[in-house]
């Protein structure tokens, strides 16, 4: 692929600041990234929040499932003793079109709410379709995105099989395949690209692996330390 390699911050800039926080997003922007990947869940009161795990226990002073807490309850918690859990809208307002946002639909039933927010930002805040890339391991969430607006860019996440991901990508006219770094070969990158898909691999943190992915010709690298790309 002739276009430039995309430098993508994973959960913001996870190596440097607590993942999926506004401070982590700001750190990634300081590194002049091309895109920032975040994870979304729907909370009990219906808003989309940016958080990785299905449960609060690892990253906050709370406990139990994110989806069983209201936004008000989540806002009373601290990530790593310090940060708020942000809403997707707060993250979008922080990025403010300075780079692409890769929204991973992590939680159940997140596609429609995400698409509605994207529409709102396109209609009222001068964002455009190219600012967004929606990825998921969950095929039905990606199908829901495709049904809502087939022009939205989608990425099929896989940690199992690039060829299966390509097969599914074909059914939703996906933009990209997002394979775990352990699956990537020079050949499967070429195959995916020949079929018209970008290849964005994760999570590539060490210099040697970053170099290897570059020699394989991937289109983008998702990294906890995007400054090394
Ligand atoms: O989107 C790439 C990567 O973030 C997927 O895995 O578990 O880090 O969300 P995970
Ligand atoms: Ca993710």
CSV table of N, CA and C and ligand atoms in Angstrom, one decimal, residues 10-11 37-39 52 102 104 106 135 137 157 159 178 201-203 222, ligand 1:
chain,number,residue,atom,x,y,z
A,10,UNK,N,-3.3,3.3,21.4
A,10,UNK,CA,-4.2,2.3,21.9
A,10,UNK,C,-4.7,2.7,23.3
A,11,UNK,N,-6.0,2.8,23.4
A,11,UNK,CA,-6.7,3.3,24.6
A,11,UNK,C,-6.1,4.7,25.0
A,37,UNK,N,-7.5,4.8,19.4
A,37,UNK,CA,-8.4,3.7,19.6
A,37,UNK,C,-9.0,3.8,21.0
A,38,UNK,N,-10.3,3.6,21.2
A,38,UNK,CA,-10.9,3.6,22.5
A,38,UNK,C,-12.0,2.5,22.5
A,39,UNK,N,-12.4,2.1,23.7
A,39,UNK,CA,-13.4,1.0,23.9
A,39,UNK,C,-14.6,1.6,24.5
A,52,UNK,N,-12.4,-0.1,29.1
A,52,UNK,CA,-12.0,-1.3,28.4
A,52,UNK,C,-12.8,-2.5,29.0
A,102,UNK,N,-10.9,5.6,16.4
A,102,UNK,CA,-11.3,4.2,16.2
A,102,UNK,C,-12.0,3.8,17.5
A,104,UNK,N,-13.9,1.1,19.4
A,104,UNK,CA,-14.2,-0.3,19.4
A,104,UNK,C,-15.4,-0.6,20.2
A,106,UNK,N,-17.1,-2.5,22.4
A,106,UNK,CA,-16.7,-3.6,23.3
A,106,UNK,C,-17.9,-4.2,23.9
A,135,UNK,N,-14.7,-0.4,15.1
A,135,UNK,CA,-14.3,-1.8,15.1
A,135,UNK,C,-14.9,-2.7,16.2
A,137,UNK,N,-15.0,-7.1,17.8
A,137,UNK,CA,-15.0,-8.5,17.6
A,137,UNK,C,-16.3,-9.1,17.4
A,157,UNK,N,-12.2,-7.0,14.0
A,157,UNK,CA,-11.2,-7.4,14.9
A,157,UNK,C,-11.1,-8.9,14.9
A,159,UNK,N,-8.6,-12.2,16.8
A,159,UNK,CA,-7.4,-12.8,17.4
A,159,UNK,C,-7.3,-14.3,17.0
A,178,UNK,N,-8.6,-5.9,11.5
A,178,UNK,CA,-7.7,-5.6,12.7
A,178,UNK,C,-7.2,-6.9,13.3
A,201,UNK,N,-3.0,-3.5,12.7
A,201,UNK,CA,-2.7,-4.6,13.7
A,201,UNK,C,-2.5,-4.0,15.1
A,202,UNK,N,-2.7,-4.9,16.1
A,202,UNK,CA,-2.6,-4.5,17.5
A,202,UNK,C,-2.0,-5.6,18.3
A,203,UNK,N,-1.6,-5.5,19.5
A,203,UNK,CA,-1.1,-4.2,20.1
A,203,UNK,C,0.4,-4.3,20.0
A,222,UNK,N,-1.5,-0.2,15.9
A,222,UNK,CA,-2.1,0.3,17.1
A,222,UNK,C,-1.2,-0.1,18.3
B,1,LIG,O1,-8.7,-2.6,18.9
B,1,LIG,C1,-7.5,-3.3,19.2
B,1,LIG,C2,-7.5,-3.9,20.6
B,1,LIG,O2,-7.8,-2.9,21.5
B,1,LIG,C3,-8.4,-5.1,20.8
B,1,LIG,O3,-8.2,-5.7,22.0
B,1,LIG,O4,-8.7,-6.2,24.4
B,1,LIG,O5,-7.1,-4.3,23.8
B,1,LIG,O6,-9.6,-4.1,23.4
B,1,LIG,P1,-8.4,-5.1,23.4
